[in-house]
Coordinates of C-alpha atoms in Angstrom, one line a residue:
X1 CA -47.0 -94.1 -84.6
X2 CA -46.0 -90.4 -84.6
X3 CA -47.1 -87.4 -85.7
X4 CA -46.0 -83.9 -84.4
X5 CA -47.7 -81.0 -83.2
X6 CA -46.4 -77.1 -83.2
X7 CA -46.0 -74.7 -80.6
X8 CA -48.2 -72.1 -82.8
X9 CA -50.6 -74.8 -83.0
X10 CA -50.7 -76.1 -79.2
X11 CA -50.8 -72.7 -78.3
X12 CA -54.4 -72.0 -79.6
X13 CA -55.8 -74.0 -77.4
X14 CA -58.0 -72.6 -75.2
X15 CA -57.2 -73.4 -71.4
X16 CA -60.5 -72.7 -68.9
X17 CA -58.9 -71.4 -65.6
X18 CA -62.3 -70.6 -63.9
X19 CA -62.7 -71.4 -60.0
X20 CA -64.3 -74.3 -60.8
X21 CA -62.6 -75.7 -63.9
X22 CA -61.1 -79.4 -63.3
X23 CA -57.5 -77.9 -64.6
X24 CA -57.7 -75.0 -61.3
X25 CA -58.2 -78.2 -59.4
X26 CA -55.2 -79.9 -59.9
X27 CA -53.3 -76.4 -59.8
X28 CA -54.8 -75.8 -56.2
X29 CA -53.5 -79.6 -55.4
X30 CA -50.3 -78.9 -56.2
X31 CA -50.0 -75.8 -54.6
X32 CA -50.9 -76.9 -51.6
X33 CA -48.7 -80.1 -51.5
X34 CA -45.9 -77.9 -52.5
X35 CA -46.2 -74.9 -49.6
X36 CA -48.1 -76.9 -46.4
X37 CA -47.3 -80.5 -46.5
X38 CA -45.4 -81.5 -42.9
X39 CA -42.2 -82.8 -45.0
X40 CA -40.1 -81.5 -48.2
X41 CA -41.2 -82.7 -51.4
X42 CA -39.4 -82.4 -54.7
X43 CA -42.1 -80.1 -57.0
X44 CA -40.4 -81.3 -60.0
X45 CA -41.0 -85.0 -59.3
X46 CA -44.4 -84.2 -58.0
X47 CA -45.9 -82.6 -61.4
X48 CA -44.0 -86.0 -63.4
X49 CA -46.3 -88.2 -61.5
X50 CA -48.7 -86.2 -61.5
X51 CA -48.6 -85.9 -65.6
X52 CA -48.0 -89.7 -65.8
X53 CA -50.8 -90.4 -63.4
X54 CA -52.8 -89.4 -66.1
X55 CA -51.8 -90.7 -68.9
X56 CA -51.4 -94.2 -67.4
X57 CA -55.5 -94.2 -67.3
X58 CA -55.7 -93.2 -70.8
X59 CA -53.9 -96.0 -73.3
X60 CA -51.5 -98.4 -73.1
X61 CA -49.1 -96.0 -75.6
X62 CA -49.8 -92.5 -74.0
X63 CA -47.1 -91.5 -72.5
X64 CA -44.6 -89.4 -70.6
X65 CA -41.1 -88.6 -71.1
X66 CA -38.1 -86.8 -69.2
X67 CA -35.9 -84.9 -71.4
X68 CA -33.1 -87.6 -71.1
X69 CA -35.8 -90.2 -72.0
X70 CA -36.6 -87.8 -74.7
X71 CA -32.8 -87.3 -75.8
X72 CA -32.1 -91.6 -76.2
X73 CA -35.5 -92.1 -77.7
X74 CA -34.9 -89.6 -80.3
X75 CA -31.8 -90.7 -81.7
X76 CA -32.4 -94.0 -83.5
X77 CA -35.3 -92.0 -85.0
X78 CA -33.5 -88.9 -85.9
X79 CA -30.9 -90.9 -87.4
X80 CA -28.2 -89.3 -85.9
X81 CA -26.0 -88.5 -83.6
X82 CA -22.7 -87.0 -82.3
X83 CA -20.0 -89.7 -81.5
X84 CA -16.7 -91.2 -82.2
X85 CA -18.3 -94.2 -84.7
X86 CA -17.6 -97.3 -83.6
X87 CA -19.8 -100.3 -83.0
X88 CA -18.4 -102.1 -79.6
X89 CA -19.8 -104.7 -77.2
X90 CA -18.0 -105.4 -73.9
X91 CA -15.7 -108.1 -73.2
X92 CA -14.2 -109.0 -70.0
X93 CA -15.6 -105.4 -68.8
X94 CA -13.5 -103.9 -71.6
X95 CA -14.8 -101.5 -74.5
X96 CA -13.8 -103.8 -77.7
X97 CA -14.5 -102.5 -81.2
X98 CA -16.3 -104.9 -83.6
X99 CA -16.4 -102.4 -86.7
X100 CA -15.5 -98.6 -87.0
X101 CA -18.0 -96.5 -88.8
X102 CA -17.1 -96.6 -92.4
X103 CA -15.5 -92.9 -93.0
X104 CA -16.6 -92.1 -89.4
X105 CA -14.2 -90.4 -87.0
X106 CA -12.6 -93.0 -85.8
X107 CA -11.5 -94.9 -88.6
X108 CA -10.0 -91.7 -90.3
X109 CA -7.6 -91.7 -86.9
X110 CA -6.3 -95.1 -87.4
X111 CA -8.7 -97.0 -84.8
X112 CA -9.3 -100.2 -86.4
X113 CA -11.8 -103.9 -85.4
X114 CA -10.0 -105.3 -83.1
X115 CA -8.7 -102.5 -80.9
X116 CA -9.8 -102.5 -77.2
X117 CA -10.5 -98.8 -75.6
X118 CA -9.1 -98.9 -71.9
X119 CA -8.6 -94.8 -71.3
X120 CA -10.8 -91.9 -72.3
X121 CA -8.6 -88.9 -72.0
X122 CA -6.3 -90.3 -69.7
X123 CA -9.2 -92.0 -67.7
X124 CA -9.3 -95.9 -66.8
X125 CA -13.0 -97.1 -68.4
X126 CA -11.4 -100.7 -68.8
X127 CA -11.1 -102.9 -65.6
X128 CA -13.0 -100.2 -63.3
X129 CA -16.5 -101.6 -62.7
X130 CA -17.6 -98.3 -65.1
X131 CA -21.0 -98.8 -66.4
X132 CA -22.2 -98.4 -70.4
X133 CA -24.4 -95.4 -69.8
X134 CA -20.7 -93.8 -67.9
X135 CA -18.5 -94.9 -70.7
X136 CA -20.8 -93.5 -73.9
X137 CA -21.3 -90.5 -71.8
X138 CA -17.2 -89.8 -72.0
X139 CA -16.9 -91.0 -75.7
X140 CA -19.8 -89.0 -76.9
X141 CA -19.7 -85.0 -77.5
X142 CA -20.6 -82.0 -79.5
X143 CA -19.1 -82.4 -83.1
X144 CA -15.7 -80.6 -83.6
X145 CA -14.8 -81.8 -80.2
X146 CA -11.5 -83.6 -79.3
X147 CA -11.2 -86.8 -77.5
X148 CA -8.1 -88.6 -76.8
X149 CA -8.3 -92.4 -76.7
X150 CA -5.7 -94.9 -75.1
X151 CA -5.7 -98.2 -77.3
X152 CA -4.3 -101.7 -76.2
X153 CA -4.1 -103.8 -79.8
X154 CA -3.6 -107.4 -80.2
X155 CA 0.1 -108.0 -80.6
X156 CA 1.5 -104.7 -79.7
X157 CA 2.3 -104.4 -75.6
X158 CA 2.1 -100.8 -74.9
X159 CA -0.5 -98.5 -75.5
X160 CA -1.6 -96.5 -78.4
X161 CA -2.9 -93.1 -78.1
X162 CA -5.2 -91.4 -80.6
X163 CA -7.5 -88.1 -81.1
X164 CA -10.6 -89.0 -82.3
X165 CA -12.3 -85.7 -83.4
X166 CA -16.2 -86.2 -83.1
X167 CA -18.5 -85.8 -85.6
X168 CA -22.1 -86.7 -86.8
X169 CA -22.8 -90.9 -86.7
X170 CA -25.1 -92.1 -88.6
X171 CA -28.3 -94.5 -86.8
X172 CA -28.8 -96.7 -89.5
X173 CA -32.5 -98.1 -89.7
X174 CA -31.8 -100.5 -92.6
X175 CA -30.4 -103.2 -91.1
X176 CA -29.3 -105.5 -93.8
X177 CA -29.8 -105.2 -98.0
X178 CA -28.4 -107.9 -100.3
X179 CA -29.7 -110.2 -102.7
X180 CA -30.8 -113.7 -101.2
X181 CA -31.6 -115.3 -104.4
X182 CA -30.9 -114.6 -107.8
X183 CA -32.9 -111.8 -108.6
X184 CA -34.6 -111.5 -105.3
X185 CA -33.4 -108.9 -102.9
X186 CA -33.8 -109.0 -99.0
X187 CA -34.3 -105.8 -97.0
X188 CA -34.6 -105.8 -93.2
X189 CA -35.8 -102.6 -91.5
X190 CA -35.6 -102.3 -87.6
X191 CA -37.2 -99.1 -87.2
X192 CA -38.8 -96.5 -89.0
X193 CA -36.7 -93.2 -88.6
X194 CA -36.5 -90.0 -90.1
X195 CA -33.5 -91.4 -92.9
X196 CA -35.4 -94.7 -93.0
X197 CA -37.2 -93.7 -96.4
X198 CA -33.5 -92.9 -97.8
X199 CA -31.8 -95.8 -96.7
X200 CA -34.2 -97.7 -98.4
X201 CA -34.2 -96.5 -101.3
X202 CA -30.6 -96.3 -101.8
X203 CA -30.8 -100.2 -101.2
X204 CA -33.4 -100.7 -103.4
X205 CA -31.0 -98.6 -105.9
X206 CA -28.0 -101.2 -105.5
X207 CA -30.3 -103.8 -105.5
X208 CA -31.3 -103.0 -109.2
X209 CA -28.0 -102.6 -110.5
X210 CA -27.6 -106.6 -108.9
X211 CA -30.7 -107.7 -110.6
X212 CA -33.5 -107.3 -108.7
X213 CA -36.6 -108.6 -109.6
X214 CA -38.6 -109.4 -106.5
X215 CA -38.2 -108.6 -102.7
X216 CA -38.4 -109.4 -99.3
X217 CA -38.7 -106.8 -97.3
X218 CA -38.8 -108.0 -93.4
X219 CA -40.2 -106.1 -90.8
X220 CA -39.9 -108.5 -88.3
X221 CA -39.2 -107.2 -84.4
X222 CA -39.8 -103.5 -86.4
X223 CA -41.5 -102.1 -83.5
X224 CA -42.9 -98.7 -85.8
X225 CA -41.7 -94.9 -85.5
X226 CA -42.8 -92.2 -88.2
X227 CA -46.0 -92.1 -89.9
X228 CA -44.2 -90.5 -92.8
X229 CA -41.7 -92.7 -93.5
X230 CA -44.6 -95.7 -93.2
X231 CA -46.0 -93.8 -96.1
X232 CA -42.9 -93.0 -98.1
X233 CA -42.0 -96.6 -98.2
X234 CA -45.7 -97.8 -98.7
X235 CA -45.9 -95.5 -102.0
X236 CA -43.2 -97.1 -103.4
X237 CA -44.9 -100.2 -104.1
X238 CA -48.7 -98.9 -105.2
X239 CA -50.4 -97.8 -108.6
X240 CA -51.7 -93.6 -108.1
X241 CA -54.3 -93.0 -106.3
X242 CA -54.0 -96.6 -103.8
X243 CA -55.0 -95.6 -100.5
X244 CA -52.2 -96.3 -98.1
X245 CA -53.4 -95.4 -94.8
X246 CA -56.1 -92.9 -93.1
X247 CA -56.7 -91.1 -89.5
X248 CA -59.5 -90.3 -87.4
X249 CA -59.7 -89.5 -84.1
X250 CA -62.6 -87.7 -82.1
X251 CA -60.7 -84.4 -82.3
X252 CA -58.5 -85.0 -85.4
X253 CA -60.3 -85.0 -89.0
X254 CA -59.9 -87.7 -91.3
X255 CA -56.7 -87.6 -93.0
X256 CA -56.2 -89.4 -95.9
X257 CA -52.1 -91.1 -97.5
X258 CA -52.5 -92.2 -101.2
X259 CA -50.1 -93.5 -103.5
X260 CA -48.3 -90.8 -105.8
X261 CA -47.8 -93.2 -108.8
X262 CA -44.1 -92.7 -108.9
X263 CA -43.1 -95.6 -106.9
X264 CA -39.7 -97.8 -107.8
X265 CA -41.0 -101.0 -106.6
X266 CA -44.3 -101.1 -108.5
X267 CA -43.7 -104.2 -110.5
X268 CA -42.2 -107.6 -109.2
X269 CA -42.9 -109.6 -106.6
X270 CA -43.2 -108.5 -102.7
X271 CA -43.1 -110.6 -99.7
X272 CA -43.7 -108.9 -96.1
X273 CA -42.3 -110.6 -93.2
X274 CA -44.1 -109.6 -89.8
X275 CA -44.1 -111.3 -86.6
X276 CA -45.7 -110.6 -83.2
X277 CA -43.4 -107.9 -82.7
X278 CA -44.1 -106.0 -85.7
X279 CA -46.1 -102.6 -84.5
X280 CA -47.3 -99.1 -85.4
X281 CA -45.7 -97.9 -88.8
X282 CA -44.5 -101.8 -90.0
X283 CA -48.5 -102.8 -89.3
X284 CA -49.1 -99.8 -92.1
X285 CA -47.0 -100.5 -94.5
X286 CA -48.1 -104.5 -94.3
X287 CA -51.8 -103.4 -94.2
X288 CA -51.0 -101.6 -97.5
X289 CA -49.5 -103.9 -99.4
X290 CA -51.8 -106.9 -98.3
X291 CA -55.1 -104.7 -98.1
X292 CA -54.4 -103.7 -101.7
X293 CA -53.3 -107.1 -102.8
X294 CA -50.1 -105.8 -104.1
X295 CA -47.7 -108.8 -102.3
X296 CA -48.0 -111.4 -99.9
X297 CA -47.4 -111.4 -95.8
X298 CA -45.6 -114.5 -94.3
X299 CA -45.1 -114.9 -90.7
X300 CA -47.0 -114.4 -87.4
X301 CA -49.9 -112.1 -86.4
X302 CA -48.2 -108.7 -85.9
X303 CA -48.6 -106.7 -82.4
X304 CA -51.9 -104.7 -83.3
X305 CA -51.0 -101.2 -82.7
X306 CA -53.5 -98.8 -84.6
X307 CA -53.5 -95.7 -82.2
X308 CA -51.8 -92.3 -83.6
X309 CA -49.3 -90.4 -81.0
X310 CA -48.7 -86.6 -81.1
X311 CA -45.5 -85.3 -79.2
X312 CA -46.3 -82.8 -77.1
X313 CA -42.5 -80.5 -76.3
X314 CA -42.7 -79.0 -72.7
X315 CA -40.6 -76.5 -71.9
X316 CA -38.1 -78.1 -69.8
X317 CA -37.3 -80.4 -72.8
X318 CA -39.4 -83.4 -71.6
X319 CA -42.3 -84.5 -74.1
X320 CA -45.8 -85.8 -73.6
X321 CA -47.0 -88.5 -76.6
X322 CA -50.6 -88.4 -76.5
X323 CA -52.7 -90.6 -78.7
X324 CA -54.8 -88.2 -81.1
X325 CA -56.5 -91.1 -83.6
X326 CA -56.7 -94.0 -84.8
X327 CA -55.5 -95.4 -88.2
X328 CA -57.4 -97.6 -90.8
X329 CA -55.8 -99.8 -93.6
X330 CA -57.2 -99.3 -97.0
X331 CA -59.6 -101.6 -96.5
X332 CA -61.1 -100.3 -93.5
X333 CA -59.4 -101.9 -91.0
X334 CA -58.3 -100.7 -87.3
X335 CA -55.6 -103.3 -86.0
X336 CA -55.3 -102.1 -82.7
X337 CA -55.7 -105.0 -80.5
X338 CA -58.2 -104.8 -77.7
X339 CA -56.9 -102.9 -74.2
X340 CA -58.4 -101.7 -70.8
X341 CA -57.8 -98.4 -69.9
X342 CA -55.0 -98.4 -67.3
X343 CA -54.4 -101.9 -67.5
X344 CA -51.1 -101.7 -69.1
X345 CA -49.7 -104.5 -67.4
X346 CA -51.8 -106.6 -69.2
X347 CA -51.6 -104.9 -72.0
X348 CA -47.5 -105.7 -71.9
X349 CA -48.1 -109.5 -71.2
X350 CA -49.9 -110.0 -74.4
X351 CA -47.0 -111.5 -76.6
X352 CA -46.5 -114.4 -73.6
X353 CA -50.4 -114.6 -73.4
X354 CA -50.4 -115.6 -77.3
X355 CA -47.7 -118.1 -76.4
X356 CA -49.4 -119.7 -73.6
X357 CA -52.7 -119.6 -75.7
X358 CA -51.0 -121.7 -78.2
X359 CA -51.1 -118.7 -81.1
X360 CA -47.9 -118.2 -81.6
X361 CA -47.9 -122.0 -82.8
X362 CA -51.1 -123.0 -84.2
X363 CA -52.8 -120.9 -86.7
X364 CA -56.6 -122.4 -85.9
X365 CA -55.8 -120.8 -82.1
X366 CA -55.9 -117.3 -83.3
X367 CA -59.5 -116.1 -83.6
X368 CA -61.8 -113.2 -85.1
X369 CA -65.3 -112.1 -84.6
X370 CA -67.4 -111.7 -87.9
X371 CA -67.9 -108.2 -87.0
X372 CA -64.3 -107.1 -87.4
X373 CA -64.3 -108.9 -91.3
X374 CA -63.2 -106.9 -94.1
X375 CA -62.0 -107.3 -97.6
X376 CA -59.0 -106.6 -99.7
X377 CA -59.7 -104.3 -102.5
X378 CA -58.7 -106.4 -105.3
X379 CA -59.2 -109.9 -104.8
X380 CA -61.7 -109.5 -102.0
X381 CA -59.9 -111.8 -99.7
X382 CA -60.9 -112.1 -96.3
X383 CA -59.0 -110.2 -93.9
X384 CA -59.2 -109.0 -90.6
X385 CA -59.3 -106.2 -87.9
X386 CA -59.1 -105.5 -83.8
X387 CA -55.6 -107.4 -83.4
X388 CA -53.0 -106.7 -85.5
X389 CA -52.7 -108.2 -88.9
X390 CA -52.9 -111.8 -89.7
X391 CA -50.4 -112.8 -92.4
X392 CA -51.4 -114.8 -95.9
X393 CA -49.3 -117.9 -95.1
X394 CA -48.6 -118.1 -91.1
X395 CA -45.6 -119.7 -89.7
X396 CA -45.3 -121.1 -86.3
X397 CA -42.8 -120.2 -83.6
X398 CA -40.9 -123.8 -83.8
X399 CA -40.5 -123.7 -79.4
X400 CA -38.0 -126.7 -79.9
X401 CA -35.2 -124.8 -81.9
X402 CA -33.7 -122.9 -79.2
X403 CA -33.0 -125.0 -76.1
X404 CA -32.9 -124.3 -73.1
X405 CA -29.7 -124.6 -72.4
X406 CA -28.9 -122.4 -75.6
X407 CA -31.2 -119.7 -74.5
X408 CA -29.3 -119.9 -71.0
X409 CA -26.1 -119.6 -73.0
X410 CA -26.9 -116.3 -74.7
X411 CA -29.0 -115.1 -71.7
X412 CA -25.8 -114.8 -70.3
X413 CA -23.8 -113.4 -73.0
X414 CA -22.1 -116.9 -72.9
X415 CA -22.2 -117.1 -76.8
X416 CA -21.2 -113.2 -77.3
X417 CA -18.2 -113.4 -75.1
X418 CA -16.5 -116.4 -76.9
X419 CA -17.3 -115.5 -80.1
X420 CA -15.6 -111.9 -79.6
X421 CA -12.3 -113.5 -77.7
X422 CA -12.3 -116.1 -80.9
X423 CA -12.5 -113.6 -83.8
X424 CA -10.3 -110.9 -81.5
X425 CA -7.0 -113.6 -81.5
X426 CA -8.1 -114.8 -85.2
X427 CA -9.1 -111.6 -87.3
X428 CA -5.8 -111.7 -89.7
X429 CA -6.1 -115.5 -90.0
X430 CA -9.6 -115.3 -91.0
X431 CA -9.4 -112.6 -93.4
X432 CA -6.5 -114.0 -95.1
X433 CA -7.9 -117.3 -95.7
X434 CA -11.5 -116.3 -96.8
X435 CA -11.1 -113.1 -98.6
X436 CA -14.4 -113.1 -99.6
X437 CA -17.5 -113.5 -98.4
X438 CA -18.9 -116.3 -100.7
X439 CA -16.1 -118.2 -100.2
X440 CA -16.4 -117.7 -96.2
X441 CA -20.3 -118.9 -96.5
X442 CA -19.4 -121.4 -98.4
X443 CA -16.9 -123.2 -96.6
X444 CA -16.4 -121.8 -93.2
X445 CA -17.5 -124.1 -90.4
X446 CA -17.1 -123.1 -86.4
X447 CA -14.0 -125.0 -85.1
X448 CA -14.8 -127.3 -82.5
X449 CA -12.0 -125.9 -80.1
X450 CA -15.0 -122.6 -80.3
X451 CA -17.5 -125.2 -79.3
X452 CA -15.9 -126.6 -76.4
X453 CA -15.3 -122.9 -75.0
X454 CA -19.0 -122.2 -75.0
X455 CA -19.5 -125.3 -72.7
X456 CA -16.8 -124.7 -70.7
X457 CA -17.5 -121.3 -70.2
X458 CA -21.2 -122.2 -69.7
X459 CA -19.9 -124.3 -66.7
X460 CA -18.3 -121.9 -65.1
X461 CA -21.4 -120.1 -65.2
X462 CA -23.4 -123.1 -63.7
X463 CA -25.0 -123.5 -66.9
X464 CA -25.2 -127.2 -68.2
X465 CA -27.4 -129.5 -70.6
X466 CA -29.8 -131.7 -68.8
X467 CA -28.5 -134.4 -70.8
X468 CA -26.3 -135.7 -74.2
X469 CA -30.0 -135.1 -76.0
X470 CA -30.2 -131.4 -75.2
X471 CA -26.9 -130.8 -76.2
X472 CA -26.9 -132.6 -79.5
X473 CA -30.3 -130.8 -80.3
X474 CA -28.4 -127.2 -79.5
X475 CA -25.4 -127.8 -81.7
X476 CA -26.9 -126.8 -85.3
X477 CA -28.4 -123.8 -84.4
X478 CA -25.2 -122.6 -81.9
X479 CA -22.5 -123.2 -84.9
X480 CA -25.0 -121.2 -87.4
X481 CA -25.5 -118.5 -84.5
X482 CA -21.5 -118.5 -83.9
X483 CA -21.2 -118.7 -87.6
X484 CA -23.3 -115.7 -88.3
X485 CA -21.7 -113.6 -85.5
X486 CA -18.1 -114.1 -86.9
X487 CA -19.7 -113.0 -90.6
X488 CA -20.9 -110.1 -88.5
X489 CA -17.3 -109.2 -87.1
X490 CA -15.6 -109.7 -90.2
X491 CA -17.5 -108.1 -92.4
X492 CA -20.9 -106.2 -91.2
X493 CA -24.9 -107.0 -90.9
X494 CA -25.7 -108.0 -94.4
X495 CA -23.4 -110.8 -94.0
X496 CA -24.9 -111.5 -90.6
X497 CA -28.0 -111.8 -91.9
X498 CA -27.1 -113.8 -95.1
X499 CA -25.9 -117.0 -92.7
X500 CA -29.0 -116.5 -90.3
X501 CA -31.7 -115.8 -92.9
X502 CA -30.8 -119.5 -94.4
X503 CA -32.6 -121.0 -91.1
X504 CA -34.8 -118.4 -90.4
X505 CA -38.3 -120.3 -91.5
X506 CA -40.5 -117.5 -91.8
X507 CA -37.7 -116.0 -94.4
X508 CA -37.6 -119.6 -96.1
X509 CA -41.4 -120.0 -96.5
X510 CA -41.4 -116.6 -98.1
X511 CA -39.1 -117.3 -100.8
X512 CA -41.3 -120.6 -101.2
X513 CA -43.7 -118.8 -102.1
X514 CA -41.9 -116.3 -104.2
X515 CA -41.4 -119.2 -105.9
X516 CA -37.5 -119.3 -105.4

């Protein structure tokens, strides 16, 4: 969870430099390491572990950042950045493009899906052993800037060359919005960014015009970002007045977020999908809608993370994230899940401690003390605190759908690498027999000429089923993962999403209980 702090503010602070203050100490330290120790030491590096030392005895979410940490955590947060828009994955250690940005720079030069990248201004990036970080670092650049692109597309033997001017590319933290049911809408958010609140609504927006009467709004795998846009969402859905969240910390006042009355989303039904990866700003917005009885939560018990960071800016560009407070659900409730202080790496095991403890699969595993009982503030259900938030109707983690072998198959990029070659030699086909989407859901079925390429390839790998049982039990979930990838390619997420939400049980149970 973040909040952020201003240099006018920060500056206030009172610093004690006396000759015996704790803060001299460490200067003294350093000084000495610096100018007398017997070999050369890198100052920089010094004060960084120095700063982290620190922090790692603090909390588990305390933490330090360099200002290229800073720069690549930022962006899927500031929703932005400056690029040539294109969504790729590698193939064959080849850039390929699954989709340009719609309207982005690329598509308005005549790049198209399909199209494999193999020089960046006259430089080899295909076939060279260059690594990811290498190649975004040539295709990226300050907007107005010119890059020049060497193109090998299917069918045609030379190269094609374009410009690409660069421009601002959106992060997009909506991840898919259509309507799953007749008058039930499905929104997915991965993150909570600074255009999250936007996105949103504009899907809600569409939505509406489609018929929208209810919604499922998953925050599964959301792992949190801005407090803000936790509460911009959150206020959608509540009556005036409805606490959404509050503060406290030893240093930091209470602060309280209600409700404004003016929300879209205040009638209808709601269902919030968590699961154990659900954190920080997704744990607020559940806590809000279940604390104040407004919908239902399906799923798994989310991660418990009820701590409040403030970025701290140093000068150099790196950033500090100290935790300030703590935040309470409407009800009362702190869901941050019980940690030693610099035990982190326990702290990090905690999701495959819940598996091994059986949690993630049996509901009657998972228990609460008394003390940590609240209430919601309608109904005056039972609900709990200290360890992230339980969900109304909990759905086990079926351990048996993936196999092993399939896991092993996507592990590594098995699955991924087929599915790209297939759609890259069958994109015109495709489009021209299913031109739309319906039609495609409704009838399309994985070839089993694909199928036999994922084992073969998978053999060449040294990856194999342990027997005709393991691979029969892989098969329906490969063709709908296969299935959904090709939707993906061909069209974009929503469609991803509408072939893998129709197998995805915590999605099912929800519009079960929606009554759909």
């Amino acid at each position: 969870m973040t909040l952020f702090i201003s240099a006018s503010a920060f500056s206030q602070i009172k610093i004690d430099m006396g000759p015996n203050s704790p803060l001299r100490k460490l200067q003294m330290a350093e000084f000495a390491i610096n100018n007398l120790y017997v070999d050369s030491v890198d100052e920089k590096k010094l004060v960084e572990d120095a700063i982290r030392g620190m922090l790692d005895k603090l909390d588990p979410h305390s933490s330090y950042s360099t200002p290229e940490e800073v720069k690549k955590m930022n962006e899927p947060l500031r929703g932005n950045f400056d690029g040539i828009g294109v969504q790729f994955n590698m193939m064959d250690d080849t850039l390929l493009v699954i989709q340009p940005t719609l309207n982005g720079p690329s598509e308005k030069a005549g790049i198209i899906a399909g199209d494999r990248i193999i020089t960046v201004n006259d430089t080899a990036i295909a076939g060279v052993k260059m690594s990811t970080d290498d190649i975004m670092n040539r295709l990226r650049g300050p907007k107005g800037t010119k890059v020049k692109l060497g193109i090998k597309r299917i069918d045609i033997s030379e190269l094609l060359y374009f410009t690409v001017t660069r421009d601002k590319i959106p992060v997009k933290s909506v991840d898919a919005a259509y309507m799953i049911r007749p008058k039930v809408g499905f929104i997915r958010i991965g993150n909570f960014g600074a255009t999250t609140y936007n996105e949103f609504m504009d899907c809600v927006k569409d939505l509406k015009k489609k018929g929208m009467k209810d919604l499922v709004l998953d925050l599964q795998g959301n792992g949190g970002g801005y407090l803000k846009a936790a509460v911009d969402i959150a206020n959608e859905f509540l009556d005036k007045g409805d606490l959404i969240v509050y503060t406290e910390g030893m240093r930091a006042p209470r602060m309280e977020y209600k409700a404004m009355g003016n929300g879209k989303l205040r009638k209808g039904k709601v269902a919030v999908l968590v699961d154990e990866y659900s954190a920080s700003a997704a744990e607020i917005v559940t806590g809000a809608i279940q604390d104040q009885d407004r919908g239902i939560v399906v799923g798994r018990r989310s991660f418990g993370k009820g701590l409040v960071q403030r970025p701290i800016d140093l000068p150099d560009g790196s950033m500090i994230r100290l935790t300030v407070a703590h935040y309470y659900t409407p009800a009362g409730r702190c869901i941050q899940k019980p940690f030693k202080k610099g035990a982190n790496k326990d702290y990090a095991m905690d999701v495959v401690n819940r598996l091994k403890h059986g949690e993630l699969t049996n509901a009657d595993s998972i228990h609460f003390a008394d003390s940590l009982k609240c209430y919601t503030l309608r109904k005056h259900r039972v609900v709990y605190g200290g360890g992230g938030i339980m969900p109304d109707y909990f759905v086990p983690l079926d351990t048996t759908l993936y196999t092993k072998y399939h896991r092993e198959l996507s592990a590594k990029t098995v699955i991924r690498d087929v599915n790209l070659k297939y759609v890259l030699a069958n994109r015109k086909q495709l489009q021209e027999q299913y031109e739309s989407f319906e039609k495609f859901k409704q009838e399309y079925e994985i070839p089993q000429s694909v199928i036999d390429n994922v084992i073969a390839e998978g053999e060449k790998k040294k990856i194999k089923p342990k027997d005709d049982n393991e691979l029969q039990q892989t098969m329906p979930q490969l063709r709908m993962q296969l299935k959904a990838l090709v939707a993906r390619d061909l069209w974009d997420m929503n469609e991803y999403f509408s072939v893998f939400n129709e197998s995805d049980a915590i999605v099912l149970k929800a519009l079960t209980e929606l009554g759909r």
